[in-house]
PDB file of C-alpha atoms and ligand atoms in Angstrom:
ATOM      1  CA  UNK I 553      23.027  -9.719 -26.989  1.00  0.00           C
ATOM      2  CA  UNK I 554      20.359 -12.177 -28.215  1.00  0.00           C
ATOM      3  CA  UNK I 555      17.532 -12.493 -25.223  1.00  0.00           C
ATOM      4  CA  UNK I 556      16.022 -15.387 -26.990  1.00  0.00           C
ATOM      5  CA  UNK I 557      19.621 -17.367 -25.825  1.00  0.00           C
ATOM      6  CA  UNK I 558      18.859 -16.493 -22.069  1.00  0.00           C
ATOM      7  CA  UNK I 559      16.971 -19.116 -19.886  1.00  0.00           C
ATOM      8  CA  UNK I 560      13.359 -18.338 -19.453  1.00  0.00           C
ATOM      9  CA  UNK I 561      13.013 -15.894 -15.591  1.00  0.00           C
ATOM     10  CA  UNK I 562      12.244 -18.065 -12.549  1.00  0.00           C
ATOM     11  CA  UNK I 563      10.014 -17.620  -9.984  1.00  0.00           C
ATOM     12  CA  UNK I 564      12.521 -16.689  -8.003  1.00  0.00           C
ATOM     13  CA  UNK I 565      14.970 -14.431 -10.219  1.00  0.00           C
ATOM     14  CA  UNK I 566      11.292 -12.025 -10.761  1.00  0.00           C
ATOM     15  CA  UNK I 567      10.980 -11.998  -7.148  1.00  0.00           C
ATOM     16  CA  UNK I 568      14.735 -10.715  -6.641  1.00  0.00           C
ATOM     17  CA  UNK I 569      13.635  -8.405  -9.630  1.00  0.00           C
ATOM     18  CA  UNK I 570      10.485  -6.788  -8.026  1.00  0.00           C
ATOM     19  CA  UNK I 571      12.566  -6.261  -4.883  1.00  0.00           C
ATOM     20  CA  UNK I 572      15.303  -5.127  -6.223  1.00  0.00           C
ATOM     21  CA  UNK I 573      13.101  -2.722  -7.974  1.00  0.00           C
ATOM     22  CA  UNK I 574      12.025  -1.726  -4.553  1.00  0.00           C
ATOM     23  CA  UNK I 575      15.023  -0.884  -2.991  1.00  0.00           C
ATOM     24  CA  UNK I 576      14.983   1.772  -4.782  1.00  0.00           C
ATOM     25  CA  UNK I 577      12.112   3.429  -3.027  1.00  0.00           C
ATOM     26  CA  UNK I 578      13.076   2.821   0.392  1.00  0.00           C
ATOM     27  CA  UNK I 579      13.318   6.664   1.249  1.00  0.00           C
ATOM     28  CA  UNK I 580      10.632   7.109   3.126  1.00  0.00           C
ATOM     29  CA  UNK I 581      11.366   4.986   6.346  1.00  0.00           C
ATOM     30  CA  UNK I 582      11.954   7.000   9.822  1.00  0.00           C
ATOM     31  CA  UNK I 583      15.381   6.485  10.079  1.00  0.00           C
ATOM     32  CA  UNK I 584      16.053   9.335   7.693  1.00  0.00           C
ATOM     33  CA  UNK I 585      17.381  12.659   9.337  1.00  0.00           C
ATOM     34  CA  UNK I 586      15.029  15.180  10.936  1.00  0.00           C
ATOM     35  CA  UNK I 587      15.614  17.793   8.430  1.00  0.00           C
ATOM     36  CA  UNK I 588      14.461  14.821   5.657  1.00  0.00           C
ATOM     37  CA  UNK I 589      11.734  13.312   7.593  1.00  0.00           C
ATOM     38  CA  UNK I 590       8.821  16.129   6.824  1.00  0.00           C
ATOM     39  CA  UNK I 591       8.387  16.364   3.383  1.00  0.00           C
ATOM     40  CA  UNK I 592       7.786  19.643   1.577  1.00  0.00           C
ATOM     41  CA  UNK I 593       4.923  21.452   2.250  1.00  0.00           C
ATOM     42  CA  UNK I 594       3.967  19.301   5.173  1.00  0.00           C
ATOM     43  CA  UNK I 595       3.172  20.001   8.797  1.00  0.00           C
ATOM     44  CA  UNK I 596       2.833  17.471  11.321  1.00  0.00           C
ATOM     45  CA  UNK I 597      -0.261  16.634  13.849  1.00  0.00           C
ATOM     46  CA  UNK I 598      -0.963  14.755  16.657  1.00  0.00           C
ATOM     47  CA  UNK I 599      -4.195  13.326  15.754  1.00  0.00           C
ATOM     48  CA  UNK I 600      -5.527  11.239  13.334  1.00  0.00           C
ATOM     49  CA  UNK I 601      -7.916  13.244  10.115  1.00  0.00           C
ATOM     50  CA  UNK I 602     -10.423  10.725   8.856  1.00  0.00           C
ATOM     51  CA  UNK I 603     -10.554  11.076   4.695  1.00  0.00           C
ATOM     52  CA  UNK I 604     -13.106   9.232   2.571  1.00  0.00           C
ATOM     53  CA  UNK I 605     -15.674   9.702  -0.084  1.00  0.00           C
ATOM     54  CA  UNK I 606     -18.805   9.671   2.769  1.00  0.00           C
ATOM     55  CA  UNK I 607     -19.194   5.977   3.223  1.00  0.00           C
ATOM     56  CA  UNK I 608     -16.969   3.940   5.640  1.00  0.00           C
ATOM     57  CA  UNK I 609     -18.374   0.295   4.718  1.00  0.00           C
ATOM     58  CA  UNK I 610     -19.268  -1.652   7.802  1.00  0.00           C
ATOM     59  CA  UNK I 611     -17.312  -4.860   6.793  1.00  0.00           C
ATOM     60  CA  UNK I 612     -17.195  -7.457  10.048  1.00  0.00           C
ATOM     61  CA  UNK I 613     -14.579  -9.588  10.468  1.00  0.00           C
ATOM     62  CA  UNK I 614     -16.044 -12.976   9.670  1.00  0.00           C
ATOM     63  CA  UNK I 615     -17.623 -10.861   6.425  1.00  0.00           C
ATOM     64  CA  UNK I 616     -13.956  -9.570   5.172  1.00  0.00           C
ATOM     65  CA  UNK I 617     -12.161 -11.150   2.391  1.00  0.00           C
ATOM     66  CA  UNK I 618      -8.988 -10.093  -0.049  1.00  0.00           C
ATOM     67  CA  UNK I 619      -9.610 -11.245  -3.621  1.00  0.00           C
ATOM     68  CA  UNK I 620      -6.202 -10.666  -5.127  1.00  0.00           C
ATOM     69  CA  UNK I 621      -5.941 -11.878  -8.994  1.00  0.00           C
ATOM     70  CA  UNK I 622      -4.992 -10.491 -12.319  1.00  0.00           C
ATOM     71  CA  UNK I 623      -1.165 -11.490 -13.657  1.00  0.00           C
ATOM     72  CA  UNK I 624      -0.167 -13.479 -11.082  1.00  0.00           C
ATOM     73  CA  UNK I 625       0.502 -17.145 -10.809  1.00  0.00           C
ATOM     74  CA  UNK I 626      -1.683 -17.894  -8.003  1.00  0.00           C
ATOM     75  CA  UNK I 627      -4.725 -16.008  -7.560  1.00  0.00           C
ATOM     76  CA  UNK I 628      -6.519 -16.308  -4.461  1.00  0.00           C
ATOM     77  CA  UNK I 629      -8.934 -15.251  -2.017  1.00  0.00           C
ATOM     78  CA  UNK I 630      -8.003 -14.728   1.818  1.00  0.00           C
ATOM     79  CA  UNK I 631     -10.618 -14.763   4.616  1.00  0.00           C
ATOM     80  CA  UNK I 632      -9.534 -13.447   8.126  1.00  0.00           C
ATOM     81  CA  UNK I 633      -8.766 -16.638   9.448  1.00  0.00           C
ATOM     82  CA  UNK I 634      -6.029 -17.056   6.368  1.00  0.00           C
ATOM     83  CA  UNK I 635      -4.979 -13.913   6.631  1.00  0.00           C
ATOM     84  CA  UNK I 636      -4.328 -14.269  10.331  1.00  0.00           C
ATOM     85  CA  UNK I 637      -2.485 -17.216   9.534  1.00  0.00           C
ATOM     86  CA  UNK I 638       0.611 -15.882   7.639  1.00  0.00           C
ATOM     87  CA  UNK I 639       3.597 -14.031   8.994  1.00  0.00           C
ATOM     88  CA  UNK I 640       2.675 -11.125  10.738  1.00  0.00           C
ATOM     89  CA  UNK I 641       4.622  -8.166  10.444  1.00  0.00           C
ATOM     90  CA  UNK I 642       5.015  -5.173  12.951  1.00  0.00           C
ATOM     91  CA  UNK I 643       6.663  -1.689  11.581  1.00  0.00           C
ATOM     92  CA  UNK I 644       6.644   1.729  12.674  1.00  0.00           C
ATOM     93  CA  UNK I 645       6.359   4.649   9.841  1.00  0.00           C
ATOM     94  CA  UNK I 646       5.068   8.194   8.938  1.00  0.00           C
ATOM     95  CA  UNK I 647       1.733   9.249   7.383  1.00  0.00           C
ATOM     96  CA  UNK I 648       1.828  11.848   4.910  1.00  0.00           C
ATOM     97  CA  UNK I 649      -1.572  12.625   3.037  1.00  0.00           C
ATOM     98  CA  UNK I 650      -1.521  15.064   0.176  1.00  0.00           C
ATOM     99  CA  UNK I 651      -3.697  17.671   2.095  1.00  0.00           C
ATOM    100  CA  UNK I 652      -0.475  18.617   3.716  1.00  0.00           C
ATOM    101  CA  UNK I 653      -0.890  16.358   6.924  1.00  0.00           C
ATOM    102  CA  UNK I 654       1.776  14.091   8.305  1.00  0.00           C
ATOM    103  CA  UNK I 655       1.557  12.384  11.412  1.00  0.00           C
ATOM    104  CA  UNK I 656       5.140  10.796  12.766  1.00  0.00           C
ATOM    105  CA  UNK I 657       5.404   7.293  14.167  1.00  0.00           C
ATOM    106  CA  UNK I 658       2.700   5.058  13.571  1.00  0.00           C
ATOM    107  CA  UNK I 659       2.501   1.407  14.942  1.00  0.00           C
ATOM    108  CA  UNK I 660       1.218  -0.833  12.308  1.00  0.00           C
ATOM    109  CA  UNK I 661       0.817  -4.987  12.275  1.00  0.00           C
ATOM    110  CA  UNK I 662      -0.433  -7.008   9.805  1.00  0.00           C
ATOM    111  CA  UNK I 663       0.879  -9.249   6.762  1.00  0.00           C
ATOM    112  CA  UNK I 664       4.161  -7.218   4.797  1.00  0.00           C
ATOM    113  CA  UNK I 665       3.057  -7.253   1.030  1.00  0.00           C
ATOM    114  CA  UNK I 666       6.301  -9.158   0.075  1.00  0.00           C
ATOM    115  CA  UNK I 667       5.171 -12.370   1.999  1.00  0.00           C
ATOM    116  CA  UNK I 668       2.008 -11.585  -0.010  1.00  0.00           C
ATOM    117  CA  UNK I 669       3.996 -11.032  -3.399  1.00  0.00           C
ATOM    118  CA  UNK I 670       5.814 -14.685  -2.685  1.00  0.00           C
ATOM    119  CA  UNK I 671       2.025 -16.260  -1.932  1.00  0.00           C
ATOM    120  CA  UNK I 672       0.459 -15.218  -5.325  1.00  0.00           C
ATOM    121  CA  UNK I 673       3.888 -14.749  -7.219  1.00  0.00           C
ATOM    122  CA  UNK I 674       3.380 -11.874  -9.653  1.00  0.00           C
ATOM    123  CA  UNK I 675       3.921 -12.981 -13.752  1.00  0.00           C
ATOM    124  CA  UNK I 676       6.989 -11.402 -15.558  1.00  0.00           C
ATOM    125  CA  UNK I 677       4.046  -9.007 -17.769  1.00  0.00           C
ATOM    126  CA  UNK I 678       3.226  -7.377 -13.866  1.00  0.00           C
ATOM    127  CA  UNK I 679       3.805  -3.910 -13.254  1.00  0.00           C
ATOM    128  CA  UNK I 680       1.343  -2.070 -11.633  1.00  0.00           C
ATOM    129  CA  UNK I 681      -1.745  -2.907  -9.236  1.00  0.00           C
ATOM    130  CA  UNK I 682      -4.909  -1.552  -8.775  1.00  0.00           C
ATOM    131  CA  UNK I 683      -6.424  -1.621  -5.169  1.00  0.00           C
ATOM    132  CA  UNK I 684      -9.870  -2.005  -4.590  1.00  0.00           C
ATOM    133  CA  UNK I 685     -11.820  -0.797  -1.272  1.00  0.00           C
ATOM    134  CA  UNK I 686     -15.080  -2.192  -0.018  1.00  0.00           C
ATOM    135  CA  UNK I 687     -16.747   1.651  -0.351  1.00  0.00           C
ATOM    136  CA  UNK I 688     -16.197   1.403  -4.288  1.00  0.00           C
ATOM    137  CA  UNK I 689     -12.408   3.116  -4.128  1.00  0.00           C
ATOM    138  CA  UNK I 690      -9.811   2.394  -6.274  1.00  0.00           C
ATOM    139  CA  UNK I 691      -6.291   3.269  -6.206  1.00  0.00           C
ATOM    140  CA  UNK I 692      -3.682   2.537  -8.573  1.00  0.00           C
ATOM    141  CA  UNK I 693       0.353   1.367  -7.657  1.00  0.00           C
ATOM    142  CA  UNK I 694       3.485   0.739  -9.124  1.00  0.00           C
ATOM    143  CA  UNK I 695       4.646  -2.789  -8.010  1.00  0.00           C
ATOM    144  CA  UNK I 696       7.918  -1.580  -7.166  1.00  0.00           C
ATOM    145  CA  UNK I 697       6.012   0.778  -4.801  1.00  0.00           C
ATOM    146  CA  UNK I 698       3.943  -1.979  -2.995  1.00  0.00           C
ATOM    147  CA  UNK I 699       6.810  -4.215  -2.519  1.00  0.00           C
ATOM    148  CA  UNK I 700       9.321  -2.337  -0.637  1.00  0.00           C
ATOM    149  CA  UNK I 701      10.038  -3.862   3.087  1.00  0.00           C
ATOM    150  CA  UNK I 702       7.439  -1.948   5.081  1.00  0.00           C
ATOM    151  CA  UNK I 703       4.472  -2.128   2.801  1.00  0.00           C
ATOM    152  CA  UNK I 704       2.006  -3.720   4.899  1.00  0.00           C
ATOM    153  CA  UNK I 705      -1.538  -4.717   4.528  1.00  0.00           C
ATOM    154  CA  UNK I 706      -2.666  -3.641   8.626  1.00  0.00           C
ATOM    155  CA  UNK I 707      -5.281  -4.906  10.628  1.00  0.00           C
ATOM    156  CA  UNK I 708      -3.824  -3.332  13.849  1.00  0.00           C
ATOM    157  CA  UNK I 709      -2.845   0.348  15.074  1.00  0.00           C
ATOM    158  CA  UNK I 710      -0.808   0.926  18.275  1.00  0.00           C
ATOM    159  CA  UNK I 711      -1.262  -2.129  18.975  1.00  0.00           C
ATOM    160  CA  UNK I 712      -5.485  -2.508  18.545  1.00  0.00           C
ATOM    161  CA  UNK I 713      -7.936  -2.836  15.887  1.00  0.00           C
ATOM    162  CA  UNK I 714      -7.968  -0.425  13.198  1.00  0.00           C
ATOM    163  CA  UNK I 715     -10.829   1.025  13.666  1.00  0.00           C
ATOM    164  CA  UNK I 716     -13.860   1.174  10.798  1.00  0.00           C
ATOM    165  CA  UNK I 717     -13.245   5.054  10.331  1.00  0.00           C
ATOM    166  CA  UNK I 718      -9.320   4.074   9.176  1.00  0.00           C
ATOM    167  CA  UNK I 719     -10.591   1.625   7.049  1.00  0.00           C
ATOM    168  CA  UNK I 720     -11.045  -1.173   9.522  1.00  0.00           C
ATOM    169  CA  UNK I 721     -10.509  -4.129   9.516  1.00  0.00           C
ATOM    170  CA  UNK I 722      -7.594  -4.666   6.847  1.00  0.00           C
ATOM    171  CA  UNK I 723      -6.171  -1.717   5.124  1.00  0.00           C
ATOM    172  CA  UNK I 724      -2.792  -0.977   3.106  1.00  0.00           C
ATOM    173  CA  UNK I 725      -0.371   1.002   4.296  1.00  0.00           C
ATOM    174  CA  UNK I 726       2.587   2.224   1.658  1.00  0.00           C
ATOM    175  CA  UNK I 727       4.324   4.751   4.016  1.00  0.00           C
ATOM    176  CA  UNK I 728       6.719   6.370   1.620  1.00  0.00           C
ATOM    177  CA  UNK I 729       3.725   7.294  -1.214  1.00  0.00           C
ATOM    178  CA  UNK I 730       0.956   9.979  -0.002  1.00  0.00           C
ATOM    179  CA  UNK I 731      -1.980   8.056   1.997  1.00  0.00           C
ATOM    180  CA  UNK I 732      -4.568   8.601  -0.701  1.00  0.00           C
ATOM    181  CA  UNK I 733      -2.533   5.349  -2.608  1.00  0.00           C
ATOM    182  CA  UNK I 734      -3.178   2.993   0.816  1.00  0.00           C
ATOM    183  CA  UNK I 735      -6.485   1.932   0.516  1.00  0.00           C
ATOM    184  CA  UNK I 736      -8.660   1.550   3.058  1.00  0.00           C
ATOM    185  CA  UNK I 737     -11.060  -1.537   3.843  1.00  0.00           C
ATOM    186  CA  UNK I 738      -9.305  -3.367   1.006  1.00  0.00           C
ATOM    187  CA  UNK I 739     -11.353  -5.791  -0.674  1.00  0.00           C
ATOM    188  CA  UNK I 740      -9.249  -6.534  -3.980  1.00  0.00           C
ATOM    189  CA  UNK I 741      -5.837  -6.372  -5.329  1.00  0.00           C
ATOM    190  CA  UNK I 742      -5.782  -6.525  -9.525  1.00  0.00           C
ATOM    191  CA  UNK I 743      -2.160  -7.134 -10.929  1.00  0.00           C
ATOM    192  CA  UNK I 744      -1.780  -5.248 -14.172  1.00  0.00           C
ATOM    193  CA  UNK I 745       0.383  -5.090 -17.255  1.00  0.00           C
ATOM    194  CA  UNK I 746       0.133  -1.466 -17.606  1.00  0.00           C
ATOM    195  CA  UNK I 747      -0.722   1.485 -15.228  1.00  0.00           C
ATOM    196  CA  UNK I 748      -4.415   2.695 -14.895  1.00  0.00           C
ATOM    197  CA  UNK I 749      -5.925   5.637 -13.105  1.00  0.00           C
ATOM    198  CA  UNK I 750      -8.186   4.845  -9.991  1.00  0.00           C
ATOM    199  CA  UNK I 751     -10.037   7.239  -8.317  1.00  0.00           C
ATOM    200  CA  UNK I 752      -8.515  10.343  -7.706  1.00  0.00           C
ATOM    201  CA  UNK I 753      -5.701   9.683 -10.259  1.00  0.00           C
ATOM    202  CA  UNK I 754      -9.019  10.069 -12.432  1.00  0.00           C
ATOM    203  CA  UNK I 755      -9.383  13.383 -10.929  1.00  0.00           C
ATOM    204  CA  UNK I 756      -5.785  14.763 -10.934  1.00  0.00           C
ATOM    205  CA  UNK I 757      -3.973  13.213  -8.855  1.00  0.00           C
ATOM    206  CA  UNK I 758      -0.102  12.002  -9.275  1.00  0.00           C
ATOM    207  CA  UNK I 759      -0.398   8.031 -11.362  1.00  0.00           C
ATOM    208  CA  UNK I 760       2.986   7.765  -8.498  1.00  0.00           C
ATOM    209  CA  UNK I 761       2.442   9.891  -5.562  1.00  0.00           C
ATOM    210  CA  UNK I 762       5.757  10.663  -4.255  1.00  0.00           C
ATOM    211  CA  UNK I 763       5.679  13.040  -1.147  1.00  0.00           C
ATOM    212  CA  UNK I 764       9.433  14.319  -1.283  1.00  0.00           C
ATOM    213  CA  UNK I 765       8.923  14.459  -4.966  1.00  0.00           C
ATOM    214  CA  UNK I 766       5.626  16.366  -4.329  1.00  0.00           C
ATOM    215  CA  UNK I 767       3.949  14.117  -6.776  1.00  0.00           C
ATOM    216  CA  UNK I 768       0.506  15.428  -5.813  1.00  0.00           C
ATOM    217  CA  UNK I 769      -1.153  16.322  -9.457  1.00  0.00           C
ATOM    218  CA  UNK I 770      -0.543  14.889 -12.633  1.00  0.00           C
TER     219      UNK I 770
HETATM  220  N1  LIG G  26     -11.195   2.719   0.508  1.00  0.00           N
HETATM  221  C1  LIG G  26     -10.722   3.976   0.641  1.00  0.00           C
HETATM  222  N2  LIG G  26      -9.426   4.139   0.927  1.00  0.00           N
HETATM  223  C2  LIG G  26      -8.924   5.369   1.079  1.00  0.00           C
HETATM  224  C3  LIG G  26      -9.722   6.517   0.885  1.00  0.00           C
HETATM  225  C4  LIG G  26     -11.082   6.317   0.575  1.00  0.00           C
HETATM  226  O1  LIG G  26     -11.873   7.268   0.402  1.00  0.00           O
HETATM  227  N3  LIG G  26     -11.555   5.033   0.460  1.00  0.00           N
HETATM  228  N4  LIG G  26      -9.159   7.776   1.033  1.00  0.00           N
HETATM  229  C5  LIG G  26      -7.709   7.869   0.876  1.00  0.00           C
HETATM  230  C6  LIG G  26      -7.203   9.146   1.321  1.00  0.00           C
HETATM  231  S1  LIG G  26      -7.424  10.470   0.296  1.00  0.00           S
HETATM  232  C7  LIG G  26      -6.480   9.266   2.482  1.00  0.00           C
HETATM  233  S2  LIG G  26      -5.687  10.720   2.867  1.00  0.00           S
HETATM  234  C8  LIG G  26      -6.390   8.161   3.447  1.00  0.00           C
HETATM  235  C9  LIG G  26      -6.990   8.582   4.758  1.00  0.00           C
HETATM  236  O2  LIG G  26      -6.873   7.567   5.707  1.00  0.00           O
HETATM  237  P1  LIG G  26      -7.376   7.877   7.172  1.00  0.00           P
HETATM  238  O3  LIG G  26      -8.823   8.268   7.098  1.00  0.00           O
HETATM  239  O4  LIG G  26      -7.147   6.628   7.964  1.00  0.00           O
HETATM  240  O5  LIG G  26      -6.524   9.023   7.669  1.00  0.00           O
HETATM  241  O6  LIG G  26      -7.062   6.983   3.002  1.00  0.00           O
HETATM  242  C10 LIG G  26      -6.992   6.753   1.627  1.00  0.00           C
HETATM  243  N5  LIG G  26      -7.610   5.488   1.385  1.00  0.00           N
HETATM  244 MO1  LIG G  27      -5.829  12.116   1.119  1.00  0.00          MO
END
């Protein structure tokens, strides 16, 4: 077949793409069975750990902002007000950090990365993202990852603020990846053309981080 006969991909045949891509990954949602909920070499708790590097950036409201640029057709930069203004999305899910935690049934609202993915509209070159927090961490993400239905970028918890130790007041959440890929007070989203390690990828850690796969080192 000759792809130079084929009519250059639409806006909207890349977006059916990316999700489509996504559906894929959709394995990590609560409605699996018990025996499949707890990934390998998990246990579950009741509370809430706090992980960071030793800084949890004290980033007010009115102070916030999401820079999100790189290969996309639209870059832009959100202030809360904005970002309060576009759909908001409300999802339960599972936490499951690579120190062997998980904690079941978390209440999350906030804006689902696909209604971000149709504001900035990712370029056909796109494949991975790297997230950037306000404390200096980065974490790197397939695009197929951050797009799946109940991606969300959270600014609520049960129902309240997040609060600054989670990462307060906007944060990712990618439920079906270990937690160290959903960045905390997230300040920046790069779209890239190729994957790149952030932090702890950098130091070991899984470029995919797949908990059922036990993606936890490279
Ligand atoms: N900005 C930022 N995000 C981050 C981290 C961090 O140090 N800085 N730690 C990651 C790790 S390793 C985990 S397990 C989770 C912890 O989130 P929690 O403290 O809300 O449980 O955040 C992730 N996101
Ligand atoms: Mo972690």
């Amino acid at each position: 077949m000759d792809d130079d006969k084929l009519p250059p991909e639409t806006k909207l045949t890349r977006t059916k793409r990316i999700w489509a891509d996504a559906h894929k990954f959709i394995t990590g949602k609560t409605e699996r069975s018990d025996d499949e909920r707890l990934p390998p070499g998990q246990h579950v708790v009741n509370d809430w750990p706090v992980l960071d590097l030793g800084k949890q950036p004290d980033i007010s409201r009115d102070r916030w902002k999401l820079r999100i640029g790189g290969m996309v057709d639209q870059p832009l930069t959100l202030d809360w007000a904005a970002f309060m203004e576009l759909p908001q999305t409300q999802a339960r899910s599972d936490i499951h950090c690579v120190t062997t935690w998980s904690r079941y049934d978390n209440e999350w609202t906030g804006v689902a990365t696909r209604d971000l993915l149709d504001l900035v509209g990712p370029r056909d070159e796109a494949s991975h993202l790297m997230l950037h927090g306000y404390d200096g961490y980065t974490t790197n993400v397939p695009l197929a990852d951050f797009a799946v239905a109940d991606a969300i970028i959270v600014h609520s918890w049960q129902g309240e603020p997040l609060t600054r130790e989670h990462g307060g007041p906007v944060r990712l959440v990618i439920p079906h990846l270990y937690f160290w890929k959903s960045a905390k007070w997230l300040g920046g989203i790069d779209f890239l053309g190729a994957d790149k390690a952030g932090f702890w990828e950098e130091n070991g850690y899984h470029m995919r981080g797949d908990p059922w796969a036990e993606e936890r080192y490279s």
